[in-house]
């Protein structure tokens, strides 16, 4: 369903000889009247980092990413929009209010045909992203079933592909460090929907044996960091292809700690 639509939007076109430098990415302010495109939104938060390791600074991520975007080259003909930032205000009693605003904005943008890209921020920004995509997928599936009376109404399958050294599946009754995708799993169970997870770059010494056991019990898939090599490219591609074929849409999450420090000392 949505996976096929995205393949059409971002399909590779024949490469033409470069006679001149490509134009830099042009980003326009987002409005609800915009034609479908890539919508950027920043979430200023580093709550999970602060709780887990006493570190601060992830909230500077959206501004830092925006500074380099104008110097990058777009790989799609879709227009780019910037919807600004969502951040916790004095009136917000908890991160829940921020998460709700993120969910509402993302759900609206998906309904309008946009491809949202969320700039963070701590791991907690993944929760509303998952919920919005899951809800939109359920809406789309229901609409398809109404249009086709013979079609069986099934639960939408949102696949999470998480490039991260950690699973982020730590069980918790409230938002805590390492619990973002466990919260997403809980939401999928509340809504009686499937939860599909593929972790890429998982570090064996950064996750406990209990965490690996929990990931297995939840039906998660993963590849360790030492498996993410060019020599193992065919196996990685096969696992990705198999995972993508099983789901209706994908939430792609990238955590900087998955990058090797020798090449990215700033991570």
Coordinates of C-alpha atoms in Angstrom, one line a residue, residues 5-170:
X5 CA 3.4 4.7 -3.2
X6 CA 6.7 5.7 -1.7
X7 CA 8.6 3.6 -4.2
X8 CA 6.9 5.5 -7.0
X9 CA 7.6 8.9 -5.5
X10 CA 11.3 8.2 -4.9
X11 CA 12.0 5.9 -7.8
X12 CA 15.5 6.1 -9.3
X13 CA 15.7 7.9 -12.6
X14 CA 18.3 7.3 -15.3
X15 CA 21.4 9.3 -14.4
X16 CA 22.2 12.1 -16.9
X17 CA 25.7 13.5 -17.5
X18 CA 26.3 16.4 -15.1
X19 CA 27.0 19.5 -17.2
X20 CA 26.7 21.8 -14.2
X21 CA 26.3 21.6 -10.5
X22 CA 22.8 20.6 -9.2
X23 CA 20.8 23.3 -7.4
X24 CA 20.8 23.2 -3.7
X25 CA 17.7 22.0 -1.8
X26 CA 15.1 24.8 -1.7
X27 CA 12.9 24.7 1.4
X28 CA 9.6 26.7 1.6
X29 CA 7.4 27.4 4.7
X30 CA 4.8 24.8 5.2
X31 CA 1.1 25.6 4.9
X32 CA -1.9 23.3 4.6
X33 CA -2.5 24.4 1.1
X34 CA 0.9 23.2 -0.2
X35 CA 1.0 20.5 -2.9
X36 CA 2.3 17.1 -1.6
X37 CA 6.0 17.1 -0.7
X38 CA 8.6 16.4 2.0
X39 CA 7.6 18.2 5.2
X40 CA 10.3 18.9 7.8
X41 CA 9.3 19.4 11.4
X42 CA 11.7 19.8 14.4
X43 CA 10.9 18.5 17.9
X44 CA 13.1 20.3 20.5
X45 CA 13.6 17.7 23.2
X46 CA 16.3 15.7 24.8
X47 CA 14.3 14.3 27.7
X48 CA 15.4 10.7 27.2
X49 CA 19.0 11.6 27.0
X50 CA 18.8 13.6 30.2
X51 CA 17.0 10.8 32.1
X52 CA 19.4 8.1 30.9
X53 CA 22.9 9.5 30.9
X54 CA 22.8 13.1 32.3
X55 CA 23.6 14.4 28.8
X56 CA 22.1 17.5 27.2
X57 CA 22.2 18.9 23.7
X58 CA 19.9 16.7 21.5
X59 CA 17.4 19.5 21.5
X60 CA 19.8 21.5 19.4
X61 CA 19.5 18.9 16.7
X62 CA 16.7 20.5 14.6
X63 CA 18.6 23.8 14.3
X64 CA 21.9 22.1 13.5
X65 CA 20.4 19.9 10.8
X66 CA 18.7 22.9 9.2
X67 CA 22.0 24.7 8.9
X68 CA 23.4 22.1 6.6
X69 CA 20.2 21.3 4.6
X70 CA 20.5 24.3 2.1
X71 CA 24.0 22.9 1.1
X72 CA 22.7 19.4 0.4
X73 CA 21.2 18.1 -2.9
X74 CA 17.7 16.6 -3.0
X75 CA 17.4 13.1 -4.5
X76 CA 13.7 13.7 -5.4
X77 CA 11.7 16.2 -7.4
X78 CA 9.2 16.6 -4.5
X79 CA 9.1 20.1 -3.0
X80 CA 10.5 20.6 0.5
X81 CA 8.6 22.4 3.3
X82 CA 9.5 23.4 6.8
X83 CA 6.7 23.3 9.4
X84 CA 8.9 24.8 12.1
X85 CA 9.6 23.4 15.6
X86 CA 7.5 21.8 18.3
X87 CA 8.8 22.4 21.8
X88 CA 7.7 22.2 25.4
X89 CA 6.3 25.4 26.7
X90 CA 5.8 26.7 30.2
X91 CA 2.2 25.6 30.1
X92 CA 3.0 22.0 29.3
X93 CA 3.0 19.8 32.4
X94 CA 4.8 17.0 30.7
X95 CA 6.2 15.8 27.4
X96 CA 2.7 14.3 26.6
X97 CA 1.5 17.7 25.4
X98 CA 4.4 18.0 23.0
X99 CA 3.8 14.5 21.8
X100 CA 0.2 15.2 21.1
X101 CA 1.0 18.3 19.0
X102 CA 3.5 16.3 17.1
X103 CA 0.9 13.5 16.5
X104 CA -1.7 16.0 15.3
X105 CA 0.7 17.7 12.9
X106 CA 2.0 14.5 11.4
X107 CA -1.4 12.9 11.0
X108 CA -2.7 16.0 9.2
X109 CA 0.3 16.1 6.9
X110 CA -0.1 12.4 6.1
X111 CA -3.7 13.0 5.2
X112 CA -2.7 15.8 3.0
X113 CA -0.3 13.5 1.1
X114 CA 3.0 14.8 2.5
X115 CA 6.1 12.8 3.4
X116 CA 7.0 13.9 6.9
X117 CA 10.6 14.0 8.2
X118 CA 11.0 14.6 11.9
X119 CA 14.2 16.2 13.2
X120 CA 15.2 15.5 16.8
X121 CA 15.7 15.6 19.5
X122 CA 15.8 12.6 21.9
X123 CA 14.4 9.1 21.2
X124 CA 11.0 10.2 22.6
X125 CA 10.1 11.9 19.4
X126 CA 9.7 8.4 17.8
X127 CA 6.6 7.7 19.8
X128 CA 4.2 10.3 18.2
X129 CA 5.7 9.5 14.8
X130 CA 4.8 5.9 15.2
X131 CA 1.3 6.6 16.5
X132 CA 0.5 9.1 13.7
X133 CA 1.7 6.6 11.0
X134 CA -0.2 3.8 12.6
X135 CA -3.4 5.8 12.8
X136 CA -3.1 7.0 9.3
X137 CA -2.5 3.5 8.0
X138 CA -5.6 2.3 9.8
X139 CA -7.6 5.1 8.3
X140 CA -6.3 4.3 4.8
X141 CA -7.0 0.6 5.3
X142 CA -10.6 1.3 6.4
X143 CA -11.2 3.6 3.4
X144 CA -10.0 0.8 1.1
X145 CA -12.3 -1.7 2.8
X146 CA -15.3 0.6 2.3
X147 CA -14.4 1.1 -1.3
X148 CA -14.0 -2.7 -1.8
X149 CA -16.9 -4.4 0.0
X150 CA -15.4 -7.8 -0.7
X151 CA -12.0 -7.0 1.0
X152 CA -11.3 -8.4 4.4
X153 CA -10.5 -5.6 7.0
X154 CA -7.1 -6.4 8.4
X155 CA -4.8 -4.7 10.9
X156 CA -2.3 -2.3 9.2
X157 CA 1.3 -3.3 9.6
X158 CA 3.7 -0.4 10.4
X159 CA 7.3 -1.5 10.1
X160 CA 9.9 0.2 12.3
X161 CA 13.4 0.2 10.8
X162 CA 15.6 1.6 13.5
X163 CA 19.3 2.4 12.8
X164 CA 20.6 2.4 16.4
X165 CA 23.1 0.8 18.7
X166 CA 20.2 0.2 21.2
X167 CA 16.8 -1.5 20.9
X168 CA 15.0 1.3 22.8
X169 CA 12.5 -1.4 24.0
X170 CA 13.0 -1.0 27.7

